[in-house]
PDB file of C-alpha atoms in Angstrom:
ATOM      1  CA  MET A   1     102.960  80.404  83.881  1.00 48.00           C
ATOM      2  CA  ASP A   2      99.529  81.292  84.530  1.00 52.00           C
ATOM      3  CA  PRO A   3      97.622  80.631  81.808  1.00 48.00           C
ATOM      4  CA  SER A   4      95.144  83.180  82.317  1.00 51.00           C
ATOM      5  CA  ILE A   5      97.475  85.979  81.071  1.00 54.00           C
ATOM      6  CA  ILE A   6      97.283  84.769  77.632  1.00 54.00           C
ATOM      7  CA  GLU A   7      94.156  82.925  77.849  1.00 54.00           C
ATOM      8  CA  VAL A   8      92.202  82.845  74.311  1.00 46.00           C
ATOM      9  CA  PRO A   9      88.603  83.561  74.605  1.00 44.00           C
ATOM     10  CA  LYS A  10      86.373  80.955  73.341  1.00 49.00           C
ATOM     11  CA  PRO A  11      82.608  80.081  73.054  1.00 44.00           C
ATOM     12  CA  THR A  12      81.274  77.963  75.605  1.00 43.00           C
ATOM     13  CA  ASN A  13      80.454  74.899  73.019  1.00 47.00           C
ATOM     14  CA  ALA A  14      83.953  75.129  71.098  1.00 47.00           C
ATOM     15  CA  PRO A  15      85.634  72.278  71.123  1.00 49.00           C
ATOM     16  CA  CYS A  16      88.642  71.492  72.882  1.00 49.00           C
ATOM     17  CA  GLU A  17      91.800  72.719  71.003  1.00 61.00           C
ATOM     18  CA  GLU A  18      94.621  74.650  70.781  1.00 66.00           C
ATOM     19  CA  PRO A  19      94.526  77.981  69.975  1.00 66.00           C
ATOM     20  CA  SER A  20      96.413  78.879  66.491  1.00 74.00           C
ATOM     21  CA  GLN A  21      99.353  81.288  66.648  1.00 73.00           C
ATOM     22  CA  ASP A  22      97.257  84.108  65.378  1.00 77.00           C
ATOM     23  CA  GLU A  23      95.240  83.772  67.997  1.00 80.00           C
ATOM     24  CA  GLN A  24      97.904  83.620  70.442  1.00 81.00           C
ATOM     25  CA  TRP A  25      99.197  86.411  68.967  1.00 82.00           C
ATOM     26  CA  GLN A  26      96.201  88.780  69.195  1.00 85.00           C
ATOM     27  CA  ALA A  27      95.100  87.521  72.997  1.00 86.00           C
ATOM     28  CA  ILE A  28      98.977  88.781  73.768  1.00 88.00           C
ATOM     29  CA  VAL A  29      98.365  92.021  72.055  1.00 89.00           C
ATOM     30  CA  ASP A  30      94.990  92.500  73.711  1.00 88.00           C
ATOM     31  CA  ALA A  31      96.551  92.090  77.253  1.00 88.00           C
ATOM     32  CA  MET A  32      98.664  94.636  76.510  1.00 90.00           C
ATOM     33  CA  MET A  33      96.219  96.927  75.279  1.00 90.00           C
ATOM     34  CA  GLN A  34      94.548  96.341  78.610  1.00 88.00           C
ATOM     35  CA  ARG A  35      96.918  97.059  80.873  1.00 89.00           C
ATOM     36  CA  VAL A  36      97.634 100.252  79.113  1.00 90.00           C
ATOM     37  CA  ARG A  37      93.519 101.021  79.688  1.00 89.00           C
ATOM     38  CA  TYR A  38      94.073 100.371  83.131  1.00 88.00           C
ATOM     39  CA  LEU A  39      96.814 102.203  84.033  1.00 89.00           C
ATOM     40  CA  LEU A  40      95.233 105.175  82.371  1.00 88.00           C
ATOM     41  CA  THR A  41      92.358 105.301  85.184  1.00 86.00           C
ATOM     42  CA  LEU A  42      94.893 104.853  87.725  1.00 85.00           C
ATOM     43  CA  LYS A  43      94.320 107.700  90.789  1.00 85.00           C
ATOM     44  CA  GLY A  44      96.662 109.060  93.451  1.00 82.00           C
ATOM     45  CA  ARG A  45      96.992 107.360  96.730  1.00 79.00           C
ATOM     46  CA  PRO A  46      97.383 110.460  99.420  1.00 76.00           C
ATOM     47  CA  PRO A  47      99.574 110.806 101.175  1.00 76.00           C
ATOM     48  CA  PHE A  48     102.737 109.553  99.173  1.00 76.00           C
ATOM     49  CA  GLY A  49     100.865 108.238  95.830  1.00 79.00           C
ATOM     50  CA  LEU A  50     100.430 111.674  94.376  1.00 83.00           C
ATOM     51  CA  ALA A  51      98.342 111.697  91.172  1.00 84.00           C
ATOM     52  CA  GLY A  52      99.932 110.539  88.231  1.00 87.00           C
ATOM     53  CA  ILE A  53     103.043 109.409  89.457  1.00 89.00           C
ATOM     54  CA  GLU A  54     102.413 105.296  89.699  1.00 89.00           C
ATOM     55  CA  MET A  55     100.757 105.839  86.386  1.00 90.00           C
ATOM     56  CA  VAL A  56     103.891 106.808  84.692  1.00 92.00           C
ATOM     57  CA  GLN A  57     106.128 104.691  86.445  1.00 91.00           C
ATOM     58  CA  ARG A  58     104.013 101.525  85.184  1.00 91.00           C
ATOM     59  CA  LEU A  59     103.737 102.972  81.786  1.00 93.00           C
ATOM     60  CA  VAL A  60     107.586 102.714  81.642  1.00 93.00           C
ATOM     61  CA  ASP A  61     107.518  99.302  82.281  1.00 92.00           C
ATOM     62  CA  VAL A  62     105.059  98.993  79.802  1.00 93.00           C
ATOM     63  CA  VAL A  63     107.114 100.652  77.159  1.00 95.00           C
ATOM     64  CA  THR A  64     110.354  98.310  78.150  1.00 94.00           C
ATOM     65  CA  THR A  65     108.275  95.344  77.692  1.00 93.00           C
ATOM     66  CA  LEU A  66     106.823  96.547  74.516  1.00 94.00           C
ATOM     67  CA  GLU A  67     110.531  97.445  72.764  1.00 94.00           C
ATOM     68  CA  LEU A  68     111.489  93.576  73.851  1.00 93.00           C
ATOM     69  CA  MET A  69     108.583  92.153  71.969  1.00 92.00           C
ATOM     70  CA  ILE A  70     108.910  94.823  69.046  1.00 92.00           C
ATOM     71  CA  ASN A  71     112.787  93.320  68.646  1.00 91.00           C
ATOM     72  CA  HIS A  72     111.442  90.092  68.470  1.00 89.00           C
ATOM     73  CA  ILE A  73     108.419  90.740  66.217  1.00 85.00           C
ATOM     74  CA  PRO A  74     107.923  93.905  64.859  1.00 86.00           C
ATOM     75  CA  ASP A  75     103.767  94.138  65.093  1.00 88.00           C
ATOM     76  CA  THR A  76     102.605  97.432  63.917  1.00 90.00           C
ATOM     77  CA  ARG A  77      99.572  97.497  67.009  1.00 91.00           C
ATOM     78  CA  LEU A  78     102.312  97.299  69.325  1.00 92.00           C
ATOM     79  CA  GLN A  79     104.707 100.064  67.727  1.00 94.00           C
ATOM     80  CA  THR A  80     101.716 102.256  67.792  1.00 94.00           C
ATOM     81  CA  LEU A  81     100.797 101.451  71.209  1.00 93.00           C
ATOM     82  CA  ARG A  82     104.615 102.499  72.516  1.00 95.00           C
ATOM     83  CA  ASP A  83     104.657 105.156  69.908  1.00 95.00           C
ATOM     84  CA  GLY A  84     101.763 106.541  71.817  1.00 95.00           C
ATOM     85  CA  ILE A  85     103.040 105.628  75.446  1.00 94.00           C
ATOM     86  CA  GLN A  86     106.260 107.471  74.936  1.00 95.00           C
ATOM     87  CA  LEU A  87     104.701 110.812  73.435  1.00 95.00           C
ATOM     88  CA  ALA A  88     102.879 111.213  76.204  1.00 93.00           C
ATOM     89  CA  LEU A  89     105.268 110.596  78.439  1.00 94.00           C
ATOM     90  CA  SER A  90     107.512 112.721  76.904  1.00 94.00           C
ATOM     91  CA  GLN A  91     104.970 115.897  77.187  1.00 94.00           C
ATOM     92  CA  VAL A  92     104.400 115.048  81.551  1.00 92.00           C
ATOM     93  CA  GLN A  93     108.221 114.667  82.052  1.00 93.00           C
ATOM     94  CA  HIS A  94     108.496 118.023  83.613  1.00 92.00           C
ATOM     95  CA  GLU A  95     105.184 117.277  85.938  1.00 92.00           C
ATOM     96  CA  PHE A  96     106.274 113.981  86.801  1.00 92.00           C
ATOM     97  CA  SER A  97     110.334 115.336  87.715  1.00 92.00           C
ATOM     98  CA  THR A  98     108.337 117.774  90.078  1.00 91.00           C
ATOM     99  CA  LEU A  99     105.919 115.490  91.529  1.00 91.00           C
ATOM    100  CA  SER A 100     108.238 112.920  92.626  1.00 91.00           C
ATOM    101  CA  LEU A 101     110.328 115.823  94.396  1.00 93.00           C
ATOM    102  CA  ALA A 102     107.046 116.605  96.266  1.00 91.00           C
ATOM    103  CA  ALA A 103     106.131 112.527  96.951  1.00 91.00           C
ATOM    104  CA  HIS A 104     110.406 112.354  98.032  1.00 93.00           C
ATOM    105  CA  TRP A 105     109.091 115.440 100.633  1.00 93.00           C
ATOM    106  CA  LEU A 106     106.182 113.384 102.180  1.00 92.00           C
ATOM    107  CA  ARG A 107     108.366 109.996 102.167  1.00 92.00           C
ATOM    108  CA  ARG A 108     110.952 111.718 104.429  1.00 93.00           C
ATOM    109  CA  ILE A 109     108.692 113.600 106.511  1.00 92.00           C
ATOM    110  CA  ALA A 110     107.064 109.617 107.118  1.00 90.00           C
ATOM    111  CA  ASN A 111     110.561 108.557 107.864  1.00 92.00           C
ATOM    112  CA  ILE A 112     111.257 111.399 110.738  1.00 91.00           C
ATOM    113  CA  LEU A 113     108.098 110.552 112.089  1.00 88.00           C
ATOM    114  CA  ASP A 114     107.910 106.832 112.390  1.00 86.00           C
ATOM    115  CA  PRO A 115     109.431 105.580 115.763  1.00 83.00           C
ATOM    116  CA  ASP A 116     110.314 101.973 114.359  1.00 80.00           C
ATOM    117  CA  LEU A 117     113.149 103.618 111.768  1.00 82.00           C
ATOM    118  CA  HIS A 118     114.926 105.117 114.778  1.00 82.00           C
ATOM    119  CA  THR A 119     116.204 104.835 118.250  1.00 84.00           C
ATOM    120  CA  GLU A 120     114.072 105.857 120.942  1.00 84.00           C
ATOM    121  CA  ARG A 121     113.547 109.789 120.765  1.00 86.00           C
ATOM    122  CA  SER A 122     111.547 112.372 122.790  1.00 88.00           C
ATOM    123  CA  GLY A 123     109.011 114.603 121.623  1.00 87.00           C
ATOM    124  CA  ASP A 124     110.901 117.350 121.307  1.00 90.00           C
ATOM    125  CA  GLU A 125     113.553 115.749 119.629  1.00 91.00           C
ATOM    126  CA  VAL A 126     111.303 114.209 117.074  1.00 90.00           C
ATOM    127  CA  LYS A 127     109.914 117.698 116.557  1.00 91.00           C
ATOM    128  CA  LYS A 128     113.241 119.525 116.367  1.00 93.00           C
ATOM    129  CA  GLN A 129     114.235 116.824 113.636  1.00 92.00           C
ATOM    130  CA  LEU A 130     111.084 117.520 111.699  1.00 93.00           C
ATOM    131  CA  PHE A 131     111.445 121.373 111.761  1.00 94.00           C
ATOM    132  CA  ALA A 132     114.541 121.168 110.401  1.00 94.00           C
ATOM    133  CA  PHE A 133     113.836 119.334 107.761  1.00 95.00           C
ATOM    134  CA  LEU A 134     110.870 121.472 106.610  1.00 94.00           C
ATOM    135  CA  ASP A 135     113.138 124.495 107.328  1.00 94.00           C
ATOM    136  CA  SER A 136     115.738 123.308 104.546  1.00 93.00           C
ATOM    137  CA  ILE A 137     112.984 122.552 102.161  1.00 93.00           C
ATOM    138  CA  THR A 138     110.863 126.100 102.547  1.00 92.00           C
ATOM    139  CA  SER A 139     114.497 128.041 102.537  1.00 89.00           C
ATOM    140  CA  HIS A 140     115.217 127.033  99.247  1.00 86.00           C
ATOM    141  CA  GLU A 141     114.262 128.636  96.278  1.00 84.00           C
ATOM    142  CA  TYR A 142     112.646 126.333  93.294  1.00 86.00           C
ATOM    143  CA  ASP A 143     111.965 127.028  89.646  1.00 86.00           C
ATOM    144  CA  GLU A 144     108.876 125.621  89.844  1.00 88.00           C
ATOM    145  CA  PRO A 145     106.372 127.549  91.622  1.00 91.00           C
ATOM    146  CA  PHE A 146     104.246 124.739  92.757  1.00 91.00           C
ATOM    147  CA  LEU A 147     106.969 123.418  95.007  1.00 93.00           C
ATOM    148  CA  ASP A 148     107.273 126.687  96.954  1.00 92.00           C
ATOM    149  CA  SER A 149     103.840 126.650  97.718  1.00 93.00           C
ATOM    150  CA  PHE A 150     103.955 122.481  98.528  1.00 92.00           C
ATOM    151  CA  SER A 151     106.726 122.915 100.981  1.00 93.00           C
ATOM    152  CA  ALA A 152     105.206 126.641 102.380  1.00 93.00           C
ATOM    153  CA  HIS A 153     101.845 124.104 103.028  1.00 93.00           C
ATOM    154  CA  LEU A 154     103.835 120.991 104.100  1.00 93.00           C
ATOM    155  CA  LEU A 155     105.241 123.464 106.979  1.00 93.00           C
ATOM    156  CA  LYS A 156     101.730 125.190 107.317  1.00 94.00           C
ATOM    157  CA  VAL A 157     100.029 122.364 108.131  1.00 91.00           C
ATOM    158  CA  SER A 158     102.819 120.807 110.327  1.00 91.00           C
ATOM    159  CA  ASN A 159     102.683 123.882 112.728  1.00 91.00           C
ATOM    160  CA  SER A 160      98.842 123.610 113.023  1.00 91.00           C
ATOM    161  CA  TYR A 161      99.110 119.861 114.518  1.00 86.00           C
ATOM    162  CA  SER A 162     102.477 120.144 116.377  1.00 86.00           C
ATOM    163  CA  ALA A 163     100.632 121.030 119.633  1.00 84.00           C
ATOM    164  CA  GLY A 164      99.369 117.478 119.576  1.00 80.00           C
ATOM    165  CA  LEU A 165     101.536 115.426 116.997  1.00 81.00           C
ATOM    166  CA  PHE A 166     104.478 114.890 119.443  1.00 85.00           C
ATOM    167  CA  HIS A 167     103.220 113.882 122.904  1.00 83.00           C
ATOM    168  CA  SER A 168     102.823 110.174 121.836  1.00 80.00           C
ATOM    169  CA  TYR A 169     106.729 109.992 121.287  1.00 83.00           C
ATOM    170  CA  ASP A 170     107.006 110.417 125.389  1.00 81.00           C
ATOM    171  CA  GLU A 171     104.110 107.714 125.968  1.00 78.00           C
ATOM    172  CA  PRO A 172     105.851 104.225 124.486  1.00 70.00           C
ATOM    173  CA  ASP A 173     102.422 102.396 125.335  1.00 70.00           C
ATOM    174  CA  LEU A 174     100.297 105.166 123.737  1.00 66.00           C
ATOM    175  CA  PRO A 175      99.142 104.309 120.228  1.00 63.00           C
ATOM    176  CA  ARG A 176      99.892 106.568 117.933  1.00 61.00           C
ATOM    177  CA  SER A 177      96.768 106.001 115.450  1.00 62.00           C
ATOM    178  CA  ASN A 178      94.009 103.888 114.960  1.00 61.00           C
ATOM    179  CA  ASN A 179      95.648 102.743 111.511  1.00 64.00           C
ATOM    180  CA  ASP A 180      95.119  98.986 113.024  1.00 64.00           C
ATOM    181  CA  ARG A 181      91.713  99.208 113.298  1.00 64.00           C
ATOM    182  CA  GLU A 182      91.620 100.978 109.763  1.00 68.00           C
ATOM    183  CA  SER A 183      93.644  98.269 108.511  1.00 71.00           C
ATOM    184  CA  GLU A 184      90.690  95.653 109.413  1.00 70.00           C
ATOM    185  CA  PHE A 185      87.895  97.566 106.876  1.00 69.00           C
ATOM    186  CA  ARG A 186      90.763  97.696 104.127  1.00 71.00           C
ATOM    187  CA  SER A 187      91.001  93.818 104.790  1.00 74.00           C
ATOM    188  CA  LEU A 188      87.449  93.178 104.292  1.00 70.00           C
ATOM    189  CA  ASN A 189      86.964  95.331 101.312  1.00 69.00           C
ATOM    190  CA  HIS A 190      90.027  93.790  99.867  1.00 70.00           C
ATOM    191  CA  ARG A 191      88.053  90.299 100.463  1.00 69.00           C
ATOM    192  CA  LEU A 192      84.803  91.629  98.568  1.00 65.00           C
ATOM    193  CA  MET A 193      86.569  92.927  95.712  1.00 66.00           C
ATOM    194  CA  ARG A 194      89.070  89.847  95.196  1.00 64.00           C
ATOM    195  CA  THR A 195      85.472  87.740  95.356  1.00 60.00           C
ATOM    196  CA  SER A 196      83.262  90.108  93.077  1.00 56.00           C
ATOM    197  CA  GLY A 197      86.568  91.387  90.630  1.00 56.00           C
ATOM    198  CA  GLN A 198      85.374  94.691  91.132  1.00 54.00           C
ATOM    199  CA  THR A 199      85.994  97.961  93.503  1.00 51.00           C
ATOM    200  CA  GLY A 200      82.890  98.805  95.610  1.00 48.00           C
ATOM    201  CA  ALA A 201      81.578  95.426  96.415  1.00 48.00           C
ATOM    202  CA  VAL A 202      78.592  94.623  98.445  1.00 51.00           C
ATOM    203  CA  ARG A 203      76.151  92.021  99.434  1.00 51.00           C
ATOM    204  CA  ARG A 204      73.452  92.579  96.642  1.00 49.00           C
ATOM    205  CA  THR A 205      76.649  92.610  94.133  1.00 50.00           C
ATOM    206  CA  LEU A 206      77.969  89.308  95.563  1.00 49.00           C
ATOM    207  CA  GLN A 207      74.180  87.850  95.756  1.00 48.00           C
ATOM    208  CA  ARG A 208      73.877  88.944  91.836  1.00 49.00           C
ATOM    209  CA  THR A 209      77.243  87.382  90.417  1.00 52.00           C
ATOM    210  CA  GLY A 210      77.743  84.249  88.367  1.00 49.00           C
ATOM    211  CA  ALA A 211      75.469  81.420  89.590  1.00 46.00           C
ATOM    212  CA  TRP A 212      73.592  83.610  91.995  1.00 48.00           C
ATOM    213  CA  GLU A 213      71.528  85.137  89.202  1.00 50.00           C
ATOM    214  CA  LEU A 214      69.982  81.331  88.608  1.00 48.00           C
ATOM    215  CA  ILE A 215      68.715  80.802  92.127  1.00 47.00           C
ATOM    216  CA  PRO A 216      66.842  82.137  95.147  1.00 52.00           C
ATOM    217  CA  ARG A 217      69.203  83.664  97.392  1.00 64.00           C
ATOM    218  CA  PRO A 218      70.136  81.584  99.832  1.00 68.00           C
ATOM    219  CA  ASN A 219      70.028  81.761 103.476  1.00 75.00           C
ATOM    220  CA  SER A 220      72.652  79.021 104.747  1.00 79.00           C
ATOM    221  CA  CYS A 221      75.339  77.019 103.310  1.00 80.00           C
ATOM    222  CA  ALA A 222      72.647  74.182 103.335  1.00 83.00           C
ATOM    223  CA  ASP A 223      70.434  76.293 101.447  1.00 80.00           C
ATOM    224  CA  THR A 224      73.154  76.664  99.175  1.00 77.00           C
ATOM    225  CA  VAL A 225      74.329  73.177  98.289  1.00 82.00           C
ATOM    226  CA  SER A 226      70.578  72.683  97.706  1.00 82.00           C
ATOM    227  CA  ALA A 227      69.966  75.479  95.079  1.00 77.00           C
ATOM    228  CA  ILE A 228      72.848  75.053  93.384  1.00 79.00           C
ATOM    229  CA  SER A 229      72.067  70.923  93.194  1.00 83.00           C
ATOM    230  CA  ALA A 230      69.087  71.811  91.577  1.00 83.00           C
ATOM    231  CA  VAL A 231      70.394  74.188  88.739  1.00 82.00           C
ATOM    232  CA  ASN A 232      70.724  72.638  85.240  1.00 87.00           C
ATOM    233  CA  THR A 233      74.156  71.854  84.392  1.00 86.00           C
ATOM    234  CA  ALA A 234      74.230  73.562  80.893  1.00 88.00           C
ATOM    235  CA  ASP A 235      72.568  76.760  82.426  1.00 85.00           C
ATOM    236  CA  PHE A 236      75.285  76.524  85.047  1.00 82.00           C
ATOM    237  CA  ASP A 237      78.371  75.747  82.727  1.00 85.00           C
ATOM    238  CA  LEU A 238      76.724  78.855  80.322  1.00 86.00           C
ATOM    239  CA  GLU A 239      76.877  81.315  83.408  1.00 81.00           C
ATOM    240  CA  ARG A 240      80.358  80.133  84.556  1.00 81.00           C
ATOM    241  CA  GLN A 241      81.960  80.892  81.126  1.00 83.00           C
ATOM    242  CA  ARG A 242      79.903  84.031  80.979  1.00 82.00           C
ATOM    243  CA  LEU A 243      81.460  85.106  84.518  1.00 76.00           C
ATOM    244  CA  LEU A 244      85.170  83.849  83.676  1.00 76.00           C
ATOM    245  CA  GLN A 245      85.121  85.661  80.577  1.00 75.00           C
ATOM    246  CA  HIS A 246      84.139  89.064  82.699  1.00 71.00           C
ATOM    247  CA  ARG A 247      86.608  88.116  85.012  1.00 71.00           C
ATOM    248  CA  GLN A 248      89.153  87.800  81.895  1.00 71.00           C
ATOM    249  CA  ARG A 249      88.879  91.808  81.119  1.00 70.00           C
ATOM    250  CA  PHE A 250      90.475  92.202  84.508  1.00 72.00           C
ATOM    251  CA  ARG A 251      93.332  90.028  84.671  1.00 72.00           C
ATOM    252  CA  LEU A 252      96.152  92.735  84.342  1.00 74.00           C
ATOM    253  CA  HIS A 253      94.228  95.211  86.581  1.00 78.00           C
ATOM    254  CA  SER A 254      96.449  95.249  89.381  1.00 77.00           C
ATOM    255  CA  ARG A 255      98.707  98.010  90.934  1.00 75.00           C
ATOM    256  CA  HIS A 256     100.878  95.371  93.029  1.00 79.00           C
ATOM    257  CA  ASN A 257     104.040  95.688  91.401  1.00 79.00           C
ATOM    258  CA  THR A 258     105.904  92.279  92.021  1.00 85.00           C
ATOM    259  CA  LEU A 259     102.562  90.817  90.369  1.00 84.00           C
ATOM    260  CA  VAL A 260     102.740  93.463  87.264  1.00 84.00           C
ATOM    261  CA  GLN A 261     106.325  92.477  86.701  1.00 88.00           C
ATOM    262  CA  ARG A 262     105.431  88.884  86.919  1.00 88.00           C
ATOM    263  CA  GLN A 263     102.656  89.067  84.492  1.00 86.00           C
ATOM    264  CA  LEU A 264     104.423  91.595  81.942  1.00 89.00           C
ATOM    265  CA  HIS A 265     107.220  88.642  81.979  1.00 91.00           C
ATOM    266  CA  GLN A 266     105.129  85.969  80.925  1.00 89.00           C
ATOM    267  CA  LEU A 267     103.721  87.891  78.473  1.00 89.00           C
ATOM    268  CA  LEU A 268     107.264  88.676  77.189  1.00 91.00           C
ATOM    269  CA  ASP A 269     107.921  84.777  77.513  1.00 91.00           C
ATOM    270  CA  ALA A 270     105.010  83.702  75.318  1.00 88.00           C
ATOM    271  CA  TRP A 271     105.608  86.491  72.884  1.00 89.00           C
ATOM    272  CA  LEU A 272     109.070  85.662  72.374  1.00 88.00           C
ATOM    273  CA  ARG A 273     108.072  81.352  72.084  1.00 86.00           C
ATOM    274  CA  ILE A 274     106.266  82.756  68.828  1.00 80.00           C
ATOM    275  CA  ALA A 275     107.842  82.146  65.577  1.00 71.00           C
ATOM    276  CA  PRO A 276     108.610  85.227  63.624  1.00 72.00           C
ATOM    277  CA  PRO A 277     106.834  85.544  60.467  1.00 64.00           C
ATOM    278  CA  LEU A 278     108.632  85.392  57.345  1.00 53.00           C
ATOM    279  CA  VAL A 279     107.708  88.912  56.235  1.00 49.00           C
ATOM    280  CA  PRO A 280     107.096  91.508  59.190  1.00 49.00           C
ATOM    281  CA  CYS A 281     103.692  92.351  59.707  1.00 52.00           C
ATOM    282  CA  ALA A 282     102.615  95.247  57.416  1.00 48.00           C
TER     283      ALA A 282
END
């Protein structure tokens, strides 16, 4: 188990001792609340991740975990959290179903255009498959006006780009996009975010994070070693603890589904190992 998931914050000068059951209990409850707060900030990821879909899906996972926790120990804080999420989910269920269908259309279009999912096709063949699908969704009458306008928009945009959209299928060595180059920038941003713990990290942020606040800005690795060696050990430990506590706030801030499922399982496992009180919490 990753101990940072349920780490109980302590002052820097606190003695090394095992947290009490109440402290472990509170740490798990706080972690679940932090997860929900983060999910409420999620934005869409065009073109497939329409705004709200991922948030609802991940909140459903949280409710499932909360139900198992409450069945073991009926904590009123978790019950209130679960009831609030369920109420919110019930109010957006119709919109969620509508957006899920729209996202499904986008994935179908992407699958039609993806050359790796099909045998070799000419540009005309791909064009016929795409517009056959678009005709099928635009010819249907929907109860939701948004779906009518969205399907019409997909057809309009596809018609607008069709003149230059399909010729790459007739030239196997012609790149269809510059995604490989764009992925280099995404990889750089990903490394910066993992280093700083915050989105939109820049060089100045990295220089001012953690121990960099205690020393002049180094220009080389040798300067870095020399500067850190000159820092008072107690000051360094204090700053390190402050940084760890700051990063602890973001330990459940992830959109990686496999990682999140593992974290929720760890929280549930830790909760189930806590002995239920003799009298349920009021």
